[in-house]
Amino acid sequence: MVPVPSTALQATVDFLAYRGADFATAPDDMPLLALIADTVRPMSYPALHKSFKRFLKRALVRTDLPSDVRRDAESAAAHWLRHTHATRAVERGVGADVLQANLGHADPRTTAAYFKTQLDRRAAEMERVYGESSPSGRAR
């Protein structure tokens, strides 16, 4: 089980209601992503991947992204959402133990890869501590 914020829980309640299910009485094994024709049968990972790629292709057509950025985005996969979740969680201060448990990593070294401090954050921290806006009002 992975804890989710109240906004995600409400979105899930609303989504299940849209599908004709009641969150409070839905079976524990009810899939969140199900087949359209059979809402109790889970969507397979290949089907999710195919749907994600189709959605992404349609979305990218409507953007004015530079061609190199668009090309990179076209190579995205649904699994990238997991990596994005982990990266953003780290950026927002989620602890390594919590992230490891949420991602289901048996080895903490797998999770540790997300904690490599990003250069822009390192630079911002050094500016905060030693830059012109330091507590003394001048660079040290």
XYZ file of C-alpha atoms in Angstrom, residues 8-133:
126
model
C -5.169 12.179 -5.127
C -7.581 10.178 -3.011
C -10.451 12.493 -3.977
C -9.482 12.221 -7.649
C -9.595 8.429 -7.275
C -13.030 8.583 -5.613
C -14.288 10.810 -8.445
C -12.740 8.600 -11.133
C -14.273 5.437 -9.703
C -17.654 7.186 -9.452
C -17.323 8.119 -13.131
C -16.762 4.416 -13.834
C -19.891 3.572 -11.834
C -18.107 2.273 -8.737
C -18.276 3.426 -5.146
C -14.856 3.833 -3.542
C -16.140 2.837 -0.099
C -17.599 -0.469 -1.292
C -15.288 -1.301 -4.199
C -13.372 -4.559 -3.797
C -9.738 -4.200 -2.731
C -8.564 -5.800 -5.965
C -10.537 -3.438 -8.225
C -8.043 -2.079 -10.746
C -7.583 1.649 -11.020
C -6.685 1.292 -14.689
C -9.069 -1.176 -16.269
C -10.148 -2.152 -19.724
C -12.979 -0.071 -21.153
C -14.988 -3.155 -22.085
C -14.345 -4.932 -18.770
C -13.900 -2.559 -15.831
C -12.911 -5.324 -13.418
C -10.058 -6.547 -15.601
C -6.825 -4.602 -15.125
C -5.100 -2.914 -18.021
C -1.856 -4.697 -18.861
C 1.441 -2.838 -18.814
C 1.823 -3.161 -22.630
C -1.676 -1.686 -23.069
C -0.839 1.146 -20.659
C 2.412 1.797 -22.525
C 0.596 1.905 -25.861
C -2.089 4.269 -24.511
C 0.534 6.501 -22.914
C 2.518 6.731 -26.175
C -0.639 7.533 -28.144
C -1.628 10.240 -25.640
C 1.882 11.676 -25.652
C 2.030 11.802 -29.448
C -1.297 13.665 -29.603
C -0.222 16.091 -26.884
C 3.124 16.844 -28.519
C 1.469 17.717 -31.834
C -0.239 20.593 -30.016
C 2.981 22.072 -28.607
C 5.513 24.511 -29.967
C 8.448 22.696 -28.388
C 11.769 22.811 -30.231
C 12.290 19.687 -32.334
C 15.079 18.298 -30.128
C 12.930 18.624 -26.991
C 9.965 17.095 -28.797
C 12.133 14.196 -29.968
C 13.261 13.558 -26.377
C 9.676 13.744 -25.141
C 8.532 11.285 -27.806
C 10.868 8.692 -26.322
C 9.132 8.906 -22.933
C 7.537 5.811 -21.480
C 4.899 5.348 -18.804
C 7.640 4.141 -16.439
C 9.091 7.667 -16.572
C 6.127 8.768 -14.455
C 7.506 6.626 -11.629
C 10.920 8.269 -11.957
C 9.322 11.713 -12.109
C 7.360 10.956 -8.947
C 10.532 9.873 -7.145
C 12.549 12.881 -8.322
C 9.852 15.377 -7.345
C 9.372 13.680 -3.970
C 13.085 14.071 -3.240
C 12.988 17.722 -4.348
C 10.146 18.310 -1.892
C 12.007 16.741 1.015
C 10.601 13.214 1.235
C 12.985 11.063 3.263
C 14.910 8.176 1.747
C 13.172 5.609 3.964
C 9.701 6.808 2.952
C 10.548 6.928 -0.750
C 12.162 3.488 -0.605
C 9.023 2.020 0.979
C 6.687 3.776 -1.472
C 8.681 2.614 -4.489
C 9.008 -0.909 -3.101
C 12.791 -0.978 -3.385
C 14.359 -3.812 -1.390
C 17.815 -2.253 -1.599
C 18.268 1.318 -0.324
C 21.026 1.821 -2.907
C 18.384 1.707 -5.634
C 16.510 4.572 -3.998
C 19.743 6.469 -3.258
C 20.119 7.228 -6.976
C 17.263 9.737 -6.656
C 19.089 11.630 -3.933
C 21.999 12.778 -6.069
C 21.751 16.484 -5.491
C 20.996 18.448 -8.621
C 23.488 21.127 -9.663
C 20.923 23.951 -9.675
C 19.863 23.139 -6.120
C 23.486 22.977 -4.975
C 24.177 26.365 -6.578
C 21.071 27.898 -4.980
C 22.099 26.622 -1.550
C 25.607 28.046 -1.909
C 24.126 31.381 -3.009
C 21.761 31.332 -0.039
C 24.582 30.697 2.419
C 27.449 32.674 0.898
C 25.940 34.997 -1.699
C 24.939 38.639 -1.582
C 21.707 37.812 0.185
